[in-house]
Amino acid sequence: MATIAIIGAGNVGSQVARVAVRTGHDVVLANSRGGEGLDALIDELGPRARAAGSVADATERADVVVVAVPIHSYEGLPSKAFDGRIVIDTGNYYPSWNGDIAELDDESTTTAEILQRALPGASVVKALNNLNAAELTTTGSPAGTENRRALAMAGDDTNAKRVVQELLDSFGFDVVDVGPLSEGWRFQRDLPAYGIRHTAAEMRSALARALRYRDLPDA
Ligand SMILES: NC(=O)c1ccc[n+]([C@@H]2O[C@H](COP(=O)([O-])OP(=O)(O)OC[C@H]3O[C@@H](n4cnc5c(N)ncnc54)[C@H](OP(=O)(O)O)[C@@H]3O)[C@@H](O)[C@H]2O)c1
């Protein structure tokens, strides 16, 4: 059982909190307003949840930090507050929402590498980005369940990936390790590993079929 700091309490953050509390973890939630507006969600989540007064307050004693804010907010996060932490990047790039980001447009980097650059003292693992937030609480199942849903994960730190794998397993999902952070593009928006319910074998196949956006037939 872990203490999970969740930065961002919107679609993804609130759903991570629900599945985490349901599976026996403690959660601390932060938003951009010092915790204002989180009362109803904290009430719903019960005694395992609390609102933080700041991002640094949330991360202080966290075993894992889930970053669930728009990727255009990454550069503004208080970097020091993440030093030594295992951080999950849930981010996806939608130019219509995030604005144009040249290094993602030309595919020279990935969202998680941008977060890792913004938080140099953290160990970033990309995960939880490739399913609809609502499905976090509806598509998990116990380990060993036939056709259990699998999620993908990428990261450079083996120990951080082990911790994240155990956490996602406790949430109800098998995990497929895609390799280093630079391979995180394989389960980004619009690709076969994104948004579709896959078993571990299906996920591996979908990841292997991934093409860069520039190589897609309609690019
Ligand atoms: N929606 C999905 O189904 C889904 C699924 C997987 C991944 N994702 C990805 O997950 C990320 C979050 O998406 P979302 O749909 O959850 O967004 P959202 O509903 O708009 O929620 C964003 C949250 O981030 C908080 N926030 C923004 N800037 C912040 C900052 N500097 N410090 C602290 N908190 C900050 C906001 O706080 P305030 O309310 O105070 O502004 C809000 O709670 C995106 O990259 C998205 O692409 C989304």
PDB file of C-alpha atoms in Angstrom, residues 93 100-110 114 188 212-214:
ATOM      1  CA  TYR A  93      -0.260  15.967 -26.766  1.00  0.00           C
ATOM      2  CA  ASP A 100       1.780  23.772 -30.931  1.00  0.00           C
ATOM      3  CA  ILE A 101       4.935  22.319 -29.380  1.00  0.00           C
ATOM      4  CA  ALA A 102       7.607  22.147 -32.097  1.00  0.00           C
ATOM      5  CA  GLU A 103       9.663  19.315 -30.601  1.00  0.00           C
ATOM      6  CA  LEU A 104       6.553  17.124 -30.389  1.00  0.00           C
ATOM      7  CA  ASP A 105       5.375  18.154 -33.848  1.00  0.00           C
ATOM      8  CA  ASP A 106       8.681  17.020 -35.343  1.00  0.00           C
ATOM      9  CA  GLU A 107       8.716  13.938 -33.050  1.00  0.00           C
ATOM     10  CA  SER A 108      12.220  14.714 -31.788  1.00  0.00           C
ATOM     11  CA  THR A 109      11.063  14.040 -28.225  1.00  0.00           C
ATOM     12  CA  THR A 110       8.067  12.774 -26.223  1.00  0.00           C
ATOM     13  CA  ILE A 114       9.771  16.864 -21.611  1.00  0.00           C
ATOM     14  CA  GLN A 188       0.708   7.987 -27.831  1.00  0.00           C
ATOM     15  CA  ARG A 212       5.703   7.584 -36.265  1.00  0.00           C
ATOM     16  CA  TYR A 213       3.019  10.118 -37.226  1.00  0.00           C
ATOM     17  CA  ARG A 214       5.131  11.159 -40.213  1.00  0.00           C
TER      18      ARG A 214
END
